Amino acid sequence: MVLRPLHVVDHPLLARQIAVLRSVATGREQFRAALAEAAGALAYEALRDVPVAEVTVRTPLEETTGAALAHPVMVVAVLRAGLGMVDGFLRLVPDAAVGHLGMRRNEETLQPEDYYESLPAGVEASTVFVVDPMLATGGSAVAALTRMRRAGARDLRLVCLVAAPEGVAAVHAAFPDVPITAGALDRGLDARGFIRPGLGDAGDRIFGTE
Ligand code: PRP
């Protein structure tokens, strides 16, 4: 199966977690747990079309064939909020390598500013999933994908929890070949560049910096 350029995952278990994440009544502990659950569901869908290799397996009765992932998986968290999605991914792909890109959005210009980069070896050969809960203007995602392309990533994908149409359009314009997996496509951005209805600032809600 080839994933569509934008795949909005439609599953009751994910929808339930997104409702928890949207609620202003959800505290930090529950927010973190719901984000990890949601990230696991997104990972399951985002990995649906990764290349597989045939392997030989010996059952207790005979030899048969099975599947293994053909390429290593790398999860790249866009700091800070992307950290909240890493554990969910690792529940499904425990041997994945994990990279970090430090990026903060300047709330006046809405432009992303880089402040950190740590990438494991093997970017070129990996299936790379850039993870960030929020896709708002798309500035951070485009910058993160640009950094990963410069680092040599060939098979590159973006996974976010809540996306605004503006952000999806920006990523599609800059990276038409990068599939986006999202948990929800929201109405749009407000004047401050916040996703509406959204869930507020995911990084602040995870780390208590509201
Ligand atoms: C938020 C969010 C994305 C970015 C989305 O991060 O986690 O990275 O903004 O906005 P954009 O699509 O308009 O670029 P923020 O810069 O607030 O940093 P944080 O994760 O440290 O809170």
PDB file of C-alpha atoms and ligand atoms in Angstrom:
ATOM      1  CA  MET A   1       0.000   0.000   0.000  1.00  0.00           C
ATOM      2  CA  VAL A   2       1.336   3.464  -0.909  1.00  0.00           C
ATOM      3  CA  LEU A   3       0.439   6.147   1.623  1.00  0.00           C
ATOM      4  CA  ARG A   4      -1.334   9.219   0.323  1.00  0.00           C
ATOM      5  CA  PRO A   5       0.592  12.542   0.575  1.00  0.00           C
ATOM      6  CA  LEU A   6      -1.638  13.388   3.570  1.00  0.00           C
ATOM      7  CA  HIS A   7      -2.961  10.459   5.535  1.00  0.00           C
ATOM      8  CA  VAL A   8      -5.310  11.497   8.349  1.00  0.00           C
ATOM      9  CA  VAL A   9      -5.585   8.425  10.528  1.00  0.00           C
ATOM     10  CA  ASP A  10      -9.186   7.540  11.256  1.00  0.00           C
ATOM     11  CA  HIS A  11      -9.359   5.229  14.260  1.00  0.00           C
ATOM     12  CA  PRO A  12     -11.570   5.388  17.359  1.00  0.00           C
ATOM     13  CA  LEU A  13      -8.693   4.671  19.753  1.00  0.00           C
ATOM     14  CA  LEU A  14      -6.660   7.532  18.311  1.00  0.00           C
ATOM     15  CA  ALA A  15      -9.678   9.859  18.205  1.00  0.00           C
ATOM     16  CA  ARG A  16     -10.282   9.128  21.890  1.00  0.00           C
ATOM     17  CA  GLN A  17      -6.713  10.126  22.796  1.00  0.00           C
ATOM     18  CA  ILE A  18      -6.913  13.287  20.682  1.00  0.00           C
ATOM     19  CA  ALA A  19     -10.050  14.343  22.575  1.00  0.00           C
ATOM     20  CA  VAL A  20      -8.129  13.902  25.846  1.00  0.00           C
ATOM     21  CA  LEU A  21      -5.222  15.926  24.450  1.00  0.00           C
ATOM     22  CA  ARG A  22      -7.487  18.742  23.266  1.00  0.00           C
ATOM     23  CA  SER A  23      -9.228  19.129  26.617  1.00  0.00           C
ATOM     24  CA  VAL A  24      -8.071  22.042  28.751  1.00  0.00           C
ATOM     25  CA  ALA A  25      -8.989  19.878  31.764  1.00  0.00           C
ATOM     26  CA  THR A  26      -6.247  17.347  30.950  1.00  0.00           C
ATOM     27  CA  GLY A  27      -3.258  17.661  33.288  1.00  0.00           C
ATOM     28  CA  ARG A  28       0.402  17.077  32.510  1.00  0.00           C
ATOM     29  CA  GLU A  29       0.600  13.417  33.487  1.00  0.00           C
ATOM     30  CA  GLN A  30      -2.468  12.456  31.490  1.00  0.00           C
ATOM     31  CA  PHE A  31      -1.354  14.633  28.570  1.00  0.00           C
ATOM     32  CA  ARG A  32       1.979  12.828  28.349  1.00  0.00           C
ATOM     33  CA  ALA A  33       0.329   9.411  28.532  1.00  0.00           C
ATOM     34  CA  ALA A  34      -2.274  10.268  25.891  1.00  0.00           C
ATOM     35  CA  LEU A  35       0.401  11.690  23.578  1.00  0.00           C
ATOM     36  CA  ALA A  36       2.458   8.507  23.854  1.00  0.00           C
ATOM     37  CA  GLU A  37      -0.631   6.397  23.093  1.00  0.00           C
ATOM     38  CA  ALA A  38      -1.552   8.583  20.143  1.00  0.00           C
ATOM     39  CA  ALA A  39       2.014   8.492  18.815  1.00  0.00           C
ATOM     40  CA  GLY A  40       1.907   4.699  18.892  1.00  0.00           C
ATOM     41  CA  ALA A  41      -1.251   4.675  16.801  1.00  0.00           C
ATOM     42  CA  LEU A  42       0.277   7.171  14.369  1.00  0.00           C
ATOM     43  CA  ALA A  43       3.456   5.116  14.150  1.00  0.00           C
ATOM     44  CA  TYR A  44       1.443   2.013  13.324  1.00  0.00           C
ATOM     45  CA  GLU A  45      -0.143   3.802  10.363  1.00  0.00           C
ATOM     46  CA  ALA A  46       2.967   5.742   9.319  1.00  0.00           C
ATOM     47  CA  LEU A  47       4.940   2.507   9.027  1.00  0.00           C
ATOM     48  CA  ARG A  48       2.275   0.801   6.959  1.00  0.00           C
ATOM     49  CA  ASP A  49       4.156   1.129   3.666  1.00  0.00           C
ATOM     50  CA  VAL A  50       7.791   0.804   4.758  1.00  0.00           C
ATOM     51  CA  PRO A  51       9.757  -1.643   2.621  1.00  0.00           C
ATOM     52  CA  VAL A  52       9.942  -5.187   3.961  1.00  0.00           C
ATOM     53  CA  ALA A  53      12.438  -7.933   3.262  1.00  0.00           C
ATOM     54  CA  GLU A  54      11.594 -11.612   3.130  1.00  0.00           C
ATOM     55  CA  VAL A  55      13.251 -13.733   5.785  1.00  0.00           C
ATOM     56  CA  THR A  56      13.268 -17.466   6.372  1.00  0.00           C
ATOM     57  CA  VAL A  57      11.662 -18.623   9.609  1.00  0.00           C
ATOM     58  CA  ARG A  58      11.688 -22.099  11.072  1.00  0.00           C
ATOM     59  CA  THR A  59       8.463 -22.876  12.922  1.00  0.00           C
ATOM     60  CA  PRO A  60       8.412 -25.878  15.293  1.00  0.00           C
ATOM     61  CA  LEU A  61       7.120 -27.872  12.293  1.00  0.00           C
ATOM     62  CA  GLU A  62       8.729 -26.553   9.112  1.00  0.00           C
ATOM     63  CA  GLU A  63      10.500 -23.749   7.324  1.00  0.00           C
ATOM     64  CA  THR A  64       8.448 -20.827   6.024  1.00  0.00           C
ATOM     65  CA  THR A  65       8.918 -17.203   5.064  1.00  0.00           C
ATOM     66  CA  GLY A  66       8.322 -14.095   7.124  1.00  0.00           C
ATOM     67  CA  ALA A  67       8.930 -10.362   6.939  1.00  0.00           C
ATOM     68  CA  ALA A  68      11.499  -8.027   8.425  1.00  0.00           C
ATOM     69  CA  LEU A  69      11.837  -4.273   7.952  1.00  0.00           C
ATOM     70  CA  ALA A  70      14.148  -3.813   4.978  1.00  0.00           C
ATOM     71  CA  HIS A  71      15.741  -0.605   6.289  1.00  0.00           C
ATOM     72  CA  PRO A  72      16.522   0.683   9.761  1.00  0.00           C
ATOM     73  CA  VAL A  73      14.010   3.120  11.240  1.00  0.00           C
ATOM     74  CA  MET A  74      15.076   6.515  12.568  1.00  0.00           C
ATOM     75  CA  VAL A  75      12.770   8.735  14.578  1.00  0.00           C
ATOM     76  CA  VAL A  76      13.748  12.400  14.620  1.00  0.00           C
ATOM     77  CA  ALA A  77      12.091  14.483  17.320  1.00  0.00           C
ATOM     78  CA  VAL A  78      11.626  18.189  16.729  1.00  0.00           C
ATOM     79  CA  LEU A  79      12.345  19.679  20.151  1.00  0.00           C
ATOM     80  CA  ARG A  80      10.734  20.109  22.407  1.00  0.00           C
ATOM     81  CA  ALA A  81       7.265  18.785  21.733  1.00  0.00           C
ATOM     82  CA  GLY A  82       8.403  15.992  19.419  1.00  0.00           C
ATOM     83  CA  LEU A  83      10.016  14.311  22.438  1.00  0.00           C
ATOM     84  CA  GLY A  84       6.503  13.465  23.602  1.00  0.00           C
ATOM     85  CA  MET A  85       6.031  11.214  20.568  1.00  0.00           C
ATOM     86  CA  VAL A  86       9.273   9.243  20.715  1.00  0.00           C
ATOM     87  CA  ASP A  87       8.209   6.669  23.308  1.00  0.00           C
ATOM     88  CA  GLY A  88       5.059   5.830  21.350  1.00  0.00           C
ATOM     89  CA  PHE A  89       7.190   5.125  18.301  1.00  0.00           C
ATOM     90  CA  LEU A  90       9.683   3.070  20.267  1.00  0.00           C
ATOM     91  CA  ARG A  91       6.919   0.854  21.647  1.00  0.00           C
ATOM     92  CA  LEU A  92       6.383  -0.310  18.062  1.00  0.00           C
ATOM     93  CA  VAL A  93       9.956  -0.107  16.798  1.00  0.00           C
ATOM     94  CA  PRO A  94      12.116  -0.585  19.907  1.00  0.00           C
ATOM     95  CA  ASP A  95      15.355  -0.745  17.923  1.00  0.00           C
ATOM     96  CA  ALA A  96      14.817   2.563  16.100  1.00  0.00           C
ATOM     97  CA  ALA A  97      17.586   5.152  16.249  1.00  0.00           C
ATOM     98  CA  VAL A  98      16.517   8.525  17.648  1.00  0.00           C
ATOM     99  CA  GLY A  99      17.701  11.912  16.444  1.00  0.00           C
ATOM    100  CA  HIS A 100      16.968  15.381  17.811  1.00  0.00           C
ATOM    101  CA  LEU A 101      16.520  18.724  16.090  1.00  0.00           C
ATOM    102  CA  GLY A 102      16.267  21.765  18.343  1.00  0.00           C
ATOM    103  CA  MET A 103      13.916  24.301  16.857  1.00  0.00           C
ATOM    104  CA  ARG A 104      11.744  26.987  18.368  1.00  0.00           C
ATOM    105  CA  ARG A 105       9.183  29.139  16.665  1.00  0.00           C
ATOM    106  CA  ASN A 106       9.739  32.866  17.125  1.00  0.00           C
ATOM    107  CA  GLU A 107       6.262  33.877  18.274  1.00  0.00           C
ATOM    108  CA  GLU A 108       6.546  37.334  16.681  1.00  0.00           C
ATOM    109  CA  THR A 109       7.790  36.392  13.229  1.00  0.00           C
ATOM    110  CA  LEU A 110       6.430  32.787  13.391  1.00  0.00           C
ATOM    111  CA  GLN A 111       9.757  31.744  11.825  1.00  0.00           C
ATOM    112  CA  PRO A 112      11.605  28.681  13.194  1.00  0.00           C
ATOM    113  CA  GLU A 113      15.005  29.186  14.834  1.00  0.00           C
ATOM    114  CA  ASP A 114      17.504  26.289  15.026  1.00  0.00           C
ATOM    115  CA  TYR A 115      19.334  25.686  18.294  1.00  0.00           C
ATOM    116  CA  TYR A 116      20.466  22.044  18.362  1.00  0.00           C
ATOM    117  CA  GLU A 117      21.146  19.014  16.173  1.00  0.00           C
ATOM    118  CA  SER A 118      22.059  15.466  17.125  1.00  0.00           C
ATOM    119  CA  LEU A 119      21.628  12.791  14.484  1.00  0.00           C
ATOM    120  CA  PRO A 120      22.706   9.154  14.702  1.00  0.00           C
ATOM    121  CA  ALA A 121      24.785   7.665  11.903  1.00  0.00           C
ATOM    122  CA  GLY A 122      22.985   5.956   9.058  1.00  0.00           C
ATOM    123  CA  VAL A 123      20.542   8.682   8.015  1.00  0.00           C
ATOM    124  CA  GLU A 124      20.976   7.865   4.311  1.00  0.00           C
ATOM    125  CA  ALA A 125      20.059   4.206   4.698  1.00  0.00           C
ATOM    126  CA  SER A 126      17.172   4.713   7.146  1.00  0.00           C
ATOM    127  CA  THR A 127      13.477   5.280   6.844  1.00  0.00           C
ATOM    128  CA  VAL A 128      13.336   8.616   8.683  1.00  0.00           C
ATOM    129  CA  PHE A 129      10.229   9.767  10.567  1.00  0.00           C
ATOM    130  CA  VAL A 130      10.296  13.410  11.658  1.00  0.00           C
ATOM    131  CA  VAL A 131       7.862  13.720  14.572  1.00  0.00           C
ATOM    132  CA  ASP A 132       6.248  16.861  15.986  1.00  0.00           C
ATOM    133  CA  PRO A 133       2.736  16.997  17.488  1.00  0.00           C
ATOM    134  CA  MET A 134       1.902  20.343  15.867  1.00  0.00           C
ATOM    135  CA  LEU A 135       1.976  21.325  12.188  1.00  0.00           C
ATOM    136  CA  ALA A 136       0.867  24.978  12.243  1.00  0.00           C
ATOM    137  CA  THR A 137       2.364  27.331   9.627  1.00  0.00           C
ATOM    138  CA  GLY A 138       4.631  24.463   8.597  1.00  0.00           C
ATOM    139  CA  GLY A 139       7.750  26.589   9.073  1.00  0.00           C
ATOM    140  CA  SER A 140       9.267  24.234  11.656  1.00  0.00           C
ATOM    141  CA  ALA A 141       8.418  21.106   9.670  1.00  0.00           C
ATOM    142  CA  VAL A 142       9.860  22.499   6.423  1.00  0.00           C
ATOM    143  CA  ALA A 143      13.020  23.550   8.274  1.00  0.00           C
ATOM    144  CA  ALA A 144      13.310  20.127   9.948  1.00  0.00           C
ATOM    145  CA  LEU A 145      12.797  18.269   6.670  1.00  0.00           C
ATOM    146  CA  THR A 146      15.338  20.556   4.979  1.00  0.00           C
ATOM    147  CA  ARG A 147      17.888  19.727   7.683  1.00  0.00           C
ATOM    148  CA  MET A 148      17.210  16.006   7.259  1.00  0.00           C
ATOM    149  CA  ARG A 149      17.562  16.192   3.466  1.00  0.00           C
ATOM    150  CA  ARG A 150      20.874  18.040   3.925  1.00  0.00           C
ATOM    151  CA  ALA A 151      21.934  15.283   6.315  1.00  0.00           C
ATOM    152  CA  GLY A 152      21.320  12.797   3.502  1.00  0.00           C
ATOM    153  CA  ALA A 153      17.847  11.421   4.276  1.00  0.00           C
ATOM    154  CA  ARG A 154      16.284   9.809   1.236  1.00  0.00           C
ATOM    155  CA  ASP A 155      13.185   8.041   2.616  1.00  0.00           C
ATOM    156  CA  LEU A 156      11.713  10.880   4.668  1.00  0.00           C
ATOM    157  CA  ARG A 157       8.279  11.117   6.285  1.00  0.00           C
ATOM    158  CA  LEU A 158       6.507  13.553   8.615  1.00  0.00           C
ATOM    159  CA  VAL A 159       4.245  12.486  11.462  1.00  0.00           C
ATOM    160  CA  CYS A 160       2.191  14.975  13.447  1.00  0.00           C
ATOM    161  CA  LEU A 161      -0.766  14.792  15.752  1.00  0.00           C
ATOM    162  CA  VAL A 162      -2.709  17.898  14.767  1.00  0.00           C
ATOM    163  CA  ALA A 163      -2.221  19.634  11.423  1.00  0.00           C
ATOM    164  CA  ALA A 164      -3.510  22.919  10.031  1.00  0.00           C
ATOM    165  CA  PRO A 165      -4.272  23.086   6.295  1.00  0.00           C
ATOM    166  CA  GLU A 166      -1.739  25.937   6.007  1.00  0.00           C
ATOM    167  CA  GLY A 167       1.022  23.713   7.363  1.00  0.00           C
ATOM    168  CA  VAL A 168       0.088  20.788   5.127  1.00  0.00           C
ATOM    169  CA  ALA A 169       0.173  23.108   2.085  1.00  0.00           C
ATOM    170  CA  ALA A 170       3.571  24.493   3.083  1.00  0.00           C
ATOM    171  CA  VAL A 171       5.082  21.013   3.473  1.00  0.00           C
ATOM    172  CA  HIS A 172       3.532  19.775   0.242  1.00  0.00           C
ATOM    173  CA  ALA A 173       4.880  22.822  -1.623  1.00  0.00           C
ATOM    174  CA  ALA A 174       8.421  22.372  -0.309  1.00  0.00           C
ATOM    175  CA  PHE A 175       8.480  18.550  -0.182  1.00  0.00           C
ATOM    176  CA  PRO A 176       5.879  17.062  -2.526  1.00  0.00           C
ATOM    177  CA  ASP A 177       7.473  13.633  -2.067  1.00  0.00           C
ATOM    178  CA  VAL A 178       7.255  13.564   1.752  1.00  0.00           C
ATOM    179  CA  PRO A 179       4.138  11.771   3.036  1.00  0.00           C
ATOM    180  CA  ILE A 180       2.424  13.300   6.069  1.00  0.00           C
ATOM    181  CA  THR A 181       0.637  11.145   8.618  1.00  0.00           C
ATOM    182  CA  ALA A 182      -1.612  13.153  10.948  1.00  0.00           C
ATOM    183  CA  GLY A 183      -4.098  12.394  13.682  1.00  0.00           C
ATOM    184  CA  ALA A 184      -6.399  15.290  12.828  1.00  0.00           C
ATOM    185  CA  LEU A 185      -6.705  18.017  10.222  1.00  0.00           C
ATOM    186  CA  ASP A 186      -7.977  21.087  12.060  1.00  0.00           C
ATOM    187  CA  ARG A 187      -9.855  24.157  10.818  1.00  0.00           C
ATOM    188  CA  GLY A 188      -6.897  26.519  10.469  1.00  0.00           C
ATOM    189  CA  LEU A 189      -4.642  29.053  12.172  1.00  0.00           C
ATOM    190  CA  ASP A 190      -5.677  32.058  14.225  1.00  0.00           C
ATOM    191  CA  ALA A 191      -4.010  35.470  14.097  1.00  0.00           C
ATOM    192  CA  ARG A 192      -1.273  34.309  16.509  1.00  0.00           C
ATOM    193  CA  GLY A 193      -0.505  31.267  14.365  1.00  0.00           C
ATOM    194  CA  PHE A 194      -2.153  28.832  16.793  1.00  0.00           C
ATOM    195  CA  ILE A 195      -3.982  25.814  15.382  1.00  0.00           C
ATOM    196  CA  ARG A 196      -7.776  26.032  15.970  1.00  0.00           C
ATOM    197  CA  PRO A 197      -9.404  24.216  17.630  1.00  0.00           C
ATOM    198  CA  GLY A 198      -6.026  22.611  18.330  1.00  0.00           C
ATOM    199  CA  LEU A 199      -4.812  21.651  21.774  1.00  0.00           C
ATOM    200  CA  GLY A 200      -2.809  24.710  22.829  1.00  0.00           C
ATOM    201  CA  ASP A 201       0.998  24.555  22.873  1.00  0.00           C
ATOM    202  CA  ALA A 202       1.972  20.889  23.115  1.00  0.00           C
ATOM    203  CA  GLY A 203       5.508  21.610  24.329  1.00  0.00           C
ATOM    204  CA  ASP A 204       4.252  23.808  27.146  1.00  0.00           C
ATOM    205  CA  ARG A 205       1.650  21.217  28.177  1.00  0.00           C
ATOM    206  CA  ILE A 206       4.198  18.391  28.213  1.00  0.00           C
ATOM    207  CA  PHE A 207       6.877  20.269  30.120  1.00  0.00           C
ATOM    208  CA  GLY A 208       4.811  22.547  32.353  1.00  0.00           C
ATOM    209  CA  THR A 209       6.017  25.823  30.845  1.00  0.00           C
ATOM    210  CA  GLU A 210       2.568  27.319  30.218  1.00  0.00           C
TER     211      GLU A 210
HETATM  212  C1  PRP B   1       5.642  24.334  18.214  1.00  0.00           C
HETATM  213  C2  PRP B   1       5.329  22.943  17.688  1.00  0.00           C
HETATM  214  C3  PRP B   1       6.028  22.930  16.359  1.00  0.00           C
HETATM  215  C4  PRP B   1       5.862  24.362  15.890  1.00  0.00           C
HETATM  216  C5  PRP B   1       4.680  24.421  14.960  1.00  0.00           C
HETATM  217  O1  PRP B   1       6.894  24.318  18.785  1.00  0.00           O
HETATM  218  O2  PRP B   1       5.738  21.896  18.537  1.00  0.00           O
HETATM  219  O3  PRP B   1       7.402  22.598  16.440  1.00  0.00           O
HETATM  220  O4  PRP B   1       5.609  25.151  17.049  1.00  0.00           O
HETATM  221  O5  PRP B   1       4.578  25.696  14.408  1.00  0.00           O
HETATM  222  P1  PRP B   1       4.889  26.007  12.886  1.00  0.00           P
HETATM  223  O6  PRP B   1       4.279  24.913  12.055  1.00  0.00           O
HETATM  224  O7  PRP B   1       4.189  27.330  12.679  1.00  0.00           O
HETATM  225  O8  PRP B   1       6.366  26.119  12.706  1.00  0.00           O
HETATM  226  P2  PRP B   1       7.529  25.578  19.542  1.00  0.00           P
HETATM  227  O9  PRP B   1       8.308  26.419  18.602  1.00  0.00           O
HETATM  228  O10 PRP B   1       6.457  26.278  20.346  1.00  0.00           O
HETATM  229  O11 PRP B   1       8.597  24.902  20.498  1.00  0.00           O
HETATM  230  P3  PRP B   1       8.384  23.848  21.690  1.00  0.00           P
HETATM  231  O12 PRP B   1       8.108  22.525  21.055  1.00  0.00           O
HETATM  232  O13 PRP B   1       9.707  23.897  22.380  1.00  0.00           O
HETATM  233  O14 PRP B   1       7.248  24.331  22.543  1.00  0.00           O
END
